[in-house]
Short mmCIF file of C-alpha atoms in Angstrom, two decimals:
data_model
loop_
_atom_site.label_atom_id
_atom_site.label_comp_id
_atom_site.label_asym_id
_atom_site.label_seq_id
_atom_site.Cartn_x
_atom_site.Cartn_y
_atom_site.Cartn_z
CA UNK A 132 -61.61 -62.92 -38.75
CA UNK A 133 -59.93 -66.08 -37.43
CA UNK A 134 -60.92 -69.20 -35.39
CA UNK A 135 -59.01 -68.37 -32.35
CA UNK A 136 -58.81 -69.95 -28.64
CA UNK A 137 -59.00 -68.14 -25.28
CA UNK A 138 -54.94 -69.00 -24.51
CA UNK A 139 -54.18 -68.42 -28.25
CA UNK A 140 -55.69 -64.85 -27.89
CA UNK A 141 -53.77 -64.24 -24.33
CA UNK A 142 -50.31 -65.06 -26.92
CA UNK A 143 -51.24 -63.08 -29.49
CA UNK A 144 -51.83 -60.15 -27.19
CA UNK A 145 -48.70 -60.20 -25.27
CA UNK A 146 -46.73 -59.95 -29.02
CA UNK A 147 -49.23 -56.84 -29.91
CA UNK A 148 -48.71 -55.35 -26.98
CA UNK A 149 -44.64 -55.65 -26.56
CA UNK A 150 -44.70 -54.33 -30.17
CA UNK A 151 -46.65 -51.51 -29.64
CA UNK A 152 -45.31 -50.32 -26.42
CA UNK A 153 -41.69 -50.50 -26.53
CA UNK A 154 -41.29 -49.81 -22.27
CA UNK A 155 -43.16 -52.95 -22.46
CA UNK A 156 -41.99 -56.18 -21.07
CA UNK A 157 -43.02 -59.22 -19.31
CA UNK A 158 -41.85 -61.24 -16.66
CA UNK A 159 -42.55 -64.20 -14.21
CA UNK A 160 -41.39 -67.41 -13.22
CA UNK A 161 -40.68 -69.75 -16.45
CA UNK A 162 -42.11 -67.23 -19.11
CA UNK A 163 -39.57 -68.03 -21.47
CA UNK A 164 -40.19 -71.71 -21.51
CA UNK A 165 -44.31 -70.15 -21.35
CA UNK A 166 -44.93 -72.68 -18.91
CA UNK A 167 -48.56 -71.96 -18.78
CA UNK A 168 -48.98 -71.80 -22.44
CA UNK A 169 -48.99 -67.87 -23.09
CA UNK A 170 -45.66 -66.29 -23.56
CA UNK A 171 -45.10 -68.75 -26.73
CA UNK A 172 -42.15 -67.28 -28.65
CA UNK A 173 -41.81 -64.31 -27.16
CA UNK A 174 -38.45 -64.27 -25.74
CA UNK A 175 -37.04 -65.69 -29.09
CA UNK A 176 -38.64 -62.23 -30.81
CA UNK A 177 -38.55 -59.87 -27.91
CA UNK A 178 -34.83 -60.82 -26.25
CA UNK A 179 -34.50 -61.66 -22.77
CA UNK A 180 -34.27 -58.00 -21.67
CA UNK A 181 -37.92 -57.96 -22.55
CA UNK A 182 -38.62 -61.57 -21.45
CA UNK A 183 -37.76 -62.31 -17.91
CA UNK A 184 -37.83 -64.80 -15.79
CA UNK A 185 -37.77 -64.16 -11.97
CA UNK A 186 -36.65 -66.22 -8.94
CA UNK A 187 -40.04 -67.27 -6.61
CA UNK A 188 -39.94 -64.30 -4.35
CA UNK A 189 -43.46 -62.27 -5.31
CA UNK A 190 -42.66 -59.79 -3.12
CA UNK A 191 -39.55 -59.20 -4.47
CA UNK A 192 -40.66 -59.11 -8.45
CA UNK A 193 -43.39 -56.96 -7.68
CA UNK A 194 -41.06 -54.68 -5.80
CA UNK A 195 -39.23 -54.61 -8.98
CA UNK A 196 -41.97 -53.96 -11.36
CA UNK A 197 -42.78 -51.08 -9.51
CA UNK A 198 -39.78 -49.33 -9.29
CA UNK A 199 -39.72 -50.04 -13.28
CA UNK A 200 -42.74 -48.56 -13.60
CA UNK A 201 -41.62 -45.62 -11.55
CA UNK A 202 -39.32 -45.21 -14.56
CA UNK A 203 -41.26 -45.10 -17.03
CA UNK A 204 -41.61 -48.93 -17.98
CA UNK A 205 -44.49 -50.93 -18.46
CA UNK A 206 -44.19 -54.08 -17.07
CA UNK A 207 -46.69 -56.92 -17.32
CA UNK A 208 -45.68 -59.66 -14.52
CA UNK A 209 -47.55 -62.84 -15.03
CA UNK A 210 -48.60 -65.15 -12.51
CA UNK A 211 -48.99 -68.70 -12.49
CA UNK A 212 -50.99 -69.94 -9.92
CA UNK A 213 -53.97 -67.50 -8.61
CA UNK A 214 -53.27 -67.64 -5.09
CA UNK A 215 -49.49 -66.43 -5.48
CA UNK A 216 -51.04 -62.72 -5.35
CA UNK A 217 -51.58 -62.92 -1.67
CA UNK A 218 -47.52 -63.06 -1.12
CA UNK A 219 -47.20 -60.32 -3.02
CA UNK A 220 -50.03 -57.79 -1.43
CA UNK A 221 -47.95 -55.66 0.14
CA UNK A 222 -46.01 -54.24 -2.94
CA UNK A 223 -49.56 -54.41 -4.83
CA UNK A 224 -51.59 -52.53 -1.81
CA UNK A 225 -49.13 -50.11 -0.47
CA UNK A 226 -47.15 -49.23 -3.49
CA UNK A 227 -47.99 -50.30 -6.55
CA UNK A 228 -51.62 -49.06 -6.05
CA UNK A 229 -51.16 -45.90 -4.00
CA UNK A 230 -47.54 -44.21 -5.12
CA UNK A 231 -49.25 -42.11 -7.36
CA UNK A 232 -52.13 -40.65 -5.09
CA UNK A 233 -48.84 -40.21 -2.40
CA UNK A 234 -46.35 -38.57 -4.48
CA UNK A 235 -48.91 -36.07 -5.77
CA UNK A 236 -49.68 -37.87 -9.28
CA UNK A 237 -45.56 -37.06 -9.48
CA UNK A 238 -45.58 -40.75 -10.21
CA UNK A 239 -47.70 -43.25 -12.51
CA UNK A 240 -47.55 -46.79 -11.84
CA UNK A 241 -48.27 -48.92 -14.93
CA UNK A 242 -48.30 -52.26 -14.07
CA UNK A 243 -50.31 -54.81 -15.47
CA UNK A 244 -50.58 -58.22 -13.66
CA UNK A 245 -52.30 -61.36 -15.22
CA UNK A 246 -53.79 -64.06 -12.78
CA UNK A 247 -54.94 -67.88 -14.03
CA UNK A 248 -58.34 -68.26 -11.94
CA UNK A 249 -59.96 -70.06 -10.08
CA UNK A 250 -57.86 -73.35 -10.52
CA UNK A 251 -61.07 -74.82 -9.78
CA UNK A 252 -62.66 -77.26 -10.94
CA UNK A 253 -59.69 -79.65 -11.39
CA UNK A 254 -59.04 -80.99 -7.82
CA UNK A 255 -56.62 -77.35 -7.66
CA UNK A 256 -57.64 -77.76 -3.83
CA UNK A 257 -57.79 -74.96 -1.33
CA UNK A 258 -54.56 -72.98 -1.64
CA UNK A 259 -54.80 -72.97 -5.91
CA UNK A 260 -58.41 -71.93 -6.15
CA UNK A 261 -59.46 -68.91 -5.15
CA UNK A 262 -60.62 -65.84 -6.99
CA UNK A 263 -58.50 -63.12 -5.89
CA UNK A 264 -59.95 -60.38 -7.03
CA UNK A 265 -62.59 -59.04 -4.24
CA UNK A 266 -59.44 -58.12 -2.48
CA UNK A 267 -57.99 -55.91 -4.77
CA UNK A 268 -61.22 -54.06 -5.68
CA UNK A 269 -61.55 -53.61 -1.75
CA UNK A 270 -58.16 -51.80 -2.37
CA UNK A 271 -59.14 -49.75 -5.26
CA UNK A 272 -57.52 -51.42 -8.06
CA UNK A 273 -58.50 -52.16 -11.29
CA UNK A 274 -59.98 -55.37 -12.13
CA UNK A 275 -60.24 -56.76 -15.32
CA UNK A 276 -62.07 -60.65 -16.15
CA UNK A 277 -62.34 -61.13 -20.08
CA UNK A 278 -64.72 -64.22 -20.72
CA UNK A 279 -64.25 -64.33 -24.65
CA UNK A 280 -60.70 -64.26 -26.77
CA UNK A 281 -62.12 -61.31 -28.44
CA UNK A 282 -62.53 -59.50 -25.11
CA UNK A 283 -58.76 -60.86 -24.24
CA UNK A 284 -57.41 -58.92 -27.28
CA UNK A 285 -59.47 -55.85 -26.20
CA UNK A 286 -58.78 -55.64 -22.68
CA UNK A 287 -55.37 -56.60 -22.15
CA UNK A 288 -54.08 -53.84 -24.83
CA UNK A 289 -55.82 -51.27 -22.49
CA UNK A 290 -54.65 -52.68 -19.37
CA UNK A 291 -51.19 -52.34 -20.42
CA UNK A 292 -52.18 -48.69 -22.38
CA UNK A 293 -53.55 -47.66 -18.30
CA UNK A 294 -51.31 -45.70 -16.62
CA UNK A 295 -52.25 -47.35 -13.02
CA UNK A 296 -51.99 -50.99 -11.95
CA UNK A 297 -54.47 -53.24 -13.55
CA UNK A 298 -55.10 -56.98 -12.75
CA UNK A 299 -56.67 -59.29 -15.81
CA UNK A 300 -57.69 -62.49 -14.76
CA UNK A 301 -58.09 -65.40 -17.04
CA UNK A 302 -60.85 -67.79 -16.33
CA UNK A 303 -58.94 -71.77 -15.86
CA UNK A 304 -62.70 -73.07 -17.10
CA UNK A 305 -62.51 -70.84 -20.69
CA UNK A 306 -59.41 -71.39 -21.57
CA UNK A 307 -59.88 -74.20 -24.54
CA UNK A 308 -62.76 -72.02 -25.86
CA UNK A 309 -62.62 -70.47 -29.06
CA UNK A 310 -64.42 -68.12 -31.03
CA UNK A 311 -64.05 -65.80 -34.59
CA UNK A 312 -61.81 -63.11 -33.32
CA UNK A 313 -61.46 -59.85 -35.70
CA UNK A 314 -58.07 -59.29 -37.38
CA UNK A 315 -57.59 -55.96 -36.26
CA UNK A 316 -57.43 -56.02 -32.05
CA UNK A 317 -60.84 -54.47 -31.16
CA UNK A 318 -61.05 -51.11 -28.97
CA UNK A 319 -63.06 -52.26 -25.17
CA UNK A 320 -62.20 -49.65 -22.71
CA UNK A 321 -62.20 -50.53 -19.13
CA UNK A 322 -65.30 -50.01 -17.75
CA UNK A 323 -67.26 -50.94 -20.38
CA UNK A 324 -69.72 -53.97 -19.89
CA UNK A 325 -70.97 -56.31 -22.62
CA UNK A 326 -74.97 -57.43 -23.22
CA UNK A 327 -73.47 -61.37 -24.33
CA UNK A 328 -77.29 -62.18 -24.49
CA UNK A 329 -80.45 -60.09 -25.37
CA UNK A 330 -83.44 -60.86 -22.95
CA UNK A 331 -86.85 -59.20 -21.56
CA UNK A 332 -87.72 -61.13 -18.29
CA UNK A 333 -84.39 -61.55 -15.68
CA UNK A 334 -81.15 -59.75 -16.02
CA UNK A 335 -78.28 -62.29 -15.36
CA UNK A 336 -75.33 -60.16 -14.56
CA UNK A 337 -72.58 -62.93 -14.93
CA UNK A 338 -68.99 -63.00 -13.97
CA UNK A 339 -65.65 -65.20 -15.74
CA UNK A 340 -66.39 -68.80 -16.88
CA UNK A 341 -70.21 -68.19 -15.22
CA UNK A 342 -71.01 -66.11 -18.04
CA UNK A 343 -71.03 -69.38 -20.22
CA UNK A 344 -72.95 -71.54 -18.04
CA UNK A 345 -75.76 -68.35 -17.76
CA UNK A 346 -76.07 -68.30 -21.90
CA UNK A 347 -76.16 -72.14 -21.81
CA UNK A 348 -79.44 -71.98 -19.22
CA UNK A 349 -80.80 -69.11 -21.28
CA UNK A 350 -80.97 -71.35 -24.40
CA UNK A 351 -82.25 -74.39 -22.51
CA UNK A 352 -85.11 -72.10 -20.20
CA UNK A 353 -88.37 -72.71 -22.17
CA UNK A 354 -90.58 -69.52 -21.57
CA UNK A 355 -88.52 -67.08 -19.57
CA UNK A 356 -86.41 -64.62 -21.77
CA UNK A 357 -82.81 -64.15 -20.05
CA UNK A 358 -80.37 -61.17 -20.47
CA UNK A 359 -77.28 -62.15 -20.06
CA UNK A 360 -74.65 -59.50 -19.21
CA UNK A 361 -70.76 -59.47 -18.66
CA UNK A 362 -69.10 -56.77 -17.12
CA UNK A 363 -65.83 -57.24 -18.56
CA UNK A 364 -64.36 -55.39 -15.87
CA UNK A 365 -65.38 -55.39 -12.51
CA UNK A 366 -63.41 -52.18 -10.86
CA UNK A 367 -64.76 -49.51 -12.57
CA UNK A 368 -68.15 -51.26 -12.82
CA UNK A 369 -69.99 -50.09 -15.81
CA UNK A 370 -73.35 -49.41 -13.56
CA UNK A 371 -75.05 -47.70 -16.72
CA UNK A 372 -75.19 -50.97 -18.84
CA UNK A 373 -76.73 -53.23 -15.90
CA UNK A 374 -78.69 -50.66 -14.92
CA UNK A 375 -80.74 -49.99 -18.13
CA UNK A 376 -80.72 -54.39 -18.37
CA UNK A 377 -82.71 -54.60 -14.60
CA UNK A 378 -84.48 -51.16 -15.86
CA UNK A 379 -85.96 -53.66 -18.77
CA UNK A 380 -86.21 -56.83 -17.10
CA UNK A 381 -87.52 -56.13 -13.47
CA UNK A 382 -85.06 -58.61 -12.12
CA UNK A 383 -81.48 -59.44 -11.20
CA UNK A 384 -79.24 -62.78 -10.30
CA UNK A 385 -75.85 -61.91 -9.89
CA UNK A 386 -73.55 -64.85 -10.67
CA UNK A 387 -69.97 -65.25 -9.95
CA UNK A 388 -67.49 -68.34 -8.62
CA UNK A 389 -65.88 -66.65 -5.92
CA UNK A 390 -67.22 -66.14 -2.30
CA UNK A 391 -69.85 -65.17 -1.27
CA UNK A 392 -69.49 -62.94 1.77
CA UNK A 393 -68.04 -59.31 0.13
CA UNK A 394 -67.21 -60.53 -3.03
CA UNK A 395 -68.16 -59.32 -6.36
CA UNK A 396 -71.84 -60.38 -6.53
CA UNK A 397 -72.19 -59.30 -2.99
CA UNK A 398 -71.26 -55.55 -4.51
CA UNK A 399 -73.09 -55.86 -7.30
CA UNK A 400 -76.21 -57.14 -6.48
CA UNK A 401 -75.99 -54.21 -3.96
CA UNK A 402 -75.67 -51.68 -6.51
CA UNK A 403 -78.18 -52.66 -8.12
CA UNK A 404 -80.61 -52.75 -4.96
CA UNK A 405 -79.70 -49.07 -4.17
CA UNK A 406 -79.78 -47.81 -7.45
CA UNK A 407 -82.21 -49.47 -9.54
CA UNK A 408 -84.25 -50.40 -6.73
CA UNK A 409 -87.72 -48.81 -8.14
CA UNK A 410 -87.28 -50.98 -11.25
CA UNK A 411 -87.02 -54.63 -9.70
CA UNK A 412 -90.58 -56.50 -9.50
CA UNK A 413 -88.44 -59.59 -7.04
CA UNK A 414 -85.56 -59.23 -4.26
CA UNK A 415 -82.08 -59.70 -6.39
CA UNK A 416 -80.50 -62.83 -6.09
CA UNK A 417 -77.38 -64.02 -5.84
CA UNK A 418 -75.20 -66.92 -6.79
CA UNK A 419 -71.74 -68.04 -5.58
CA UNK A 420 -69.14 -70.58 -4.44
CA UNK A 421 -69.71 -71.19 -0.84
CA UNK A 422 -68.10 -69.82 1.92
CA UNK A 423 -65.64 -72.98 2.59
CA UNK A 424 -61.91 -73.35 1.01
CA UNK A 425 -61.97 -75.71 -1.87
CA UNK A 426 -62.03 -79.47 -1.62
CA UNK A 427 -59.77 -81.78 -3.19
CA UNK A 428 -62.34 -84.07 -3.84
CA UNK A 429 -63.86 -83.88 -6.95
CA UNK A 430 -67.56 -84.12 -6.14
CA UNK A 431 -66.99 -82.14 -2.75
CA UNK A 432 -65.20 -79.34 -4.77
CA UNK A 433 -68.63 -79.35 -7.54
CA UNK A 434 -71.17 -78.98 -4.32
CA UNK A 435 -69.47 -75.78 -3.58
CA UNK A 436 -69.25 -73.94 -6.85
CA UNK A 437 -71.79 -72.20 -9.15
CA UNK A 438 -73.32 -74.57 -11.69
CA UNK A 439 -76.57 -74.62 -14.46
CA UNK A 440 -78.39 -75.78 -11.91
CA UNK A 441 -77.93 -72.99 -9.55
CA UNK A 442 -77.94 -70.43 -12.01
CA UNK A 443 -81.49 -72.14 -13.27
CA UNK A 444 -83.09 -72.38 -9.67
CA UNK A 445 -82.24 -68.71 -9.08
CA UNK A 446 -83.77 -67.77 -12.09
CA UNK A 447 -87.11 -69.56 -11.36
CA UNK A 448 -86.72 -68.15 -7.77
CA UNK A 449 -87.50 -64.18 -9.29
CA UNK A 450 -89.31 -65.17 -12.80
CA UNK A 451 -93.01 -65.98 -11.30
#
């Protein structure tokens, strides 16, 4: 084991994972100089044919990484702001996510794509803090949100080991967090959600940096037992984990920091109300951001975001 941060775990994946796959390589704009802290060293190890930095056209480097991946690479294009994604939604929704289905499975489109998120809070304002990722499971792809540098190790080896696009987004709020991380890089599948906290009264299904602030209100709520659990990765949704939680429990708040209207708690929570419905003793609640773009103001940009509070007063609203 070894004391390891959220951003230290993001660099020591990218050097597993270019080692391990050699039609591996990354690019983005300033990688080399790892302008956002997470490609440290790699293009002095890994060569600049492996390491590449791209002019600010996100069309046009997606475009790329897909014909790459058409043959038979595996890039990994990292982005540097969240909202970036949106110029480059064509190449990610009409190609990149449907070539295969299209050419007959002639094709396999390995792409993985890493997104800071939210940008928020830090006065990021409205065009640098969104979560991105409702839109892309609308689309069918694969979403991946690891809240723990163990889970980073995990899940971004089998993004890049995924033969279709996947998109791993790393939480701006988590990434000075560290934890004991296991020398070996542990096995999570994709799909496969994680019970962070045992509980018997209220399933908190929690998404990204909310996961954190739901264990903190578990440990402070005097009375009321709370299950916390992550789902690691939100397209494919491990159902069968959160299921047998709300089976337990009777109850359900849904917690995540994007929007509210079709987002992921939106889905969620409605999962579990059509599948699990005979099991809850209380409506399932959820919690979000609001439905507004993102102040600049500090205190503006707080009002509209999850919090301990929020996560505490939904919790009291289904717990009699």
């Amino acid at each position: 084991m070894s004391d390891t941060s959220y951003v230290g775990a993001i660099v020591e994946s990218y050097h597993e994972v270019l080692a391990e796959f050699p039609e591996a390589f990354v690019m983005g704009e300033d990688v080399r100089l790892a302008l956002m802290g997470t490609t440290h060293d790699l293009v002095d190890e890994y060569g600049e044919d492996r390491v590449v930095d791209v002019p600010i056209s996100e069309q046009g480097f997606h475009g790329l990484a897909v014909g790459a991946a058409m043959d038979g690479k595996r890039p990994i294009v990292e982005h540097q702001i969240n909202t970036m994604s949106y110029l480059a939604m064509d190449q990610l929704a009409n190609n990149a996510q449907r070539l295969r289905h299209m050419t007959d499975g002639q094709v396999s489109i390995p792409i993985t794509i890493t997104i800071p998120s939210a940008g928020a809070p830090g006065s990021a304002s409205a065009q640098h803090s969104d979560y991105t990722y409702p839109v892309l499971m609308h689309l069918g792809v694969k979403v991946v949100v690891p809240t723990t540098p163990t889970d980073v190790k995990g899940l971004l080896h089998s993004a890049v080991a995924e033969d279709d696009p996947v998109v791993v987004y790393w939480p701006a709020k988590l990434q000075s967090t560290r934890e004991e991380v296991p020398e070996e890089t542990p096995e999570i599948p994709l799909g496969e959600a994680d019970v962070k906290r045992e509980g018997d009264d209220v399933t908190v299904v929690a998404v990204g940096e909310t996961v954190r602030m739901a264990r903190s209100v578990a440990d402070d709520l005097d009375g009321v037992s709370v299950e916390v659990v992550d789902p690691r990765t939100l397209l494919p949704l491990d159902e069968q984990t959160i299921f047998e939680s709300v089976e337990k429990t009777g109850r359900a708040v849904v917690v995540d920091g994007g929007y509210r209207t079709c987002g992921a708690a939106a889905e969620i929570a409605s999962r579990i109300s059509n599948e699990a419905f005979w099991s809850l003793d209380a409506p399932v609640k959820r919690v979000t951001r609001a439905d507004v773009p993102i102040s600049y103001s500090p205190p503006e940009e707080e009002y509209t975001l999850p919090d301990e509070e929020t996560i505490s007063r939904a919790i009291s609203d289904v717990v009699p």
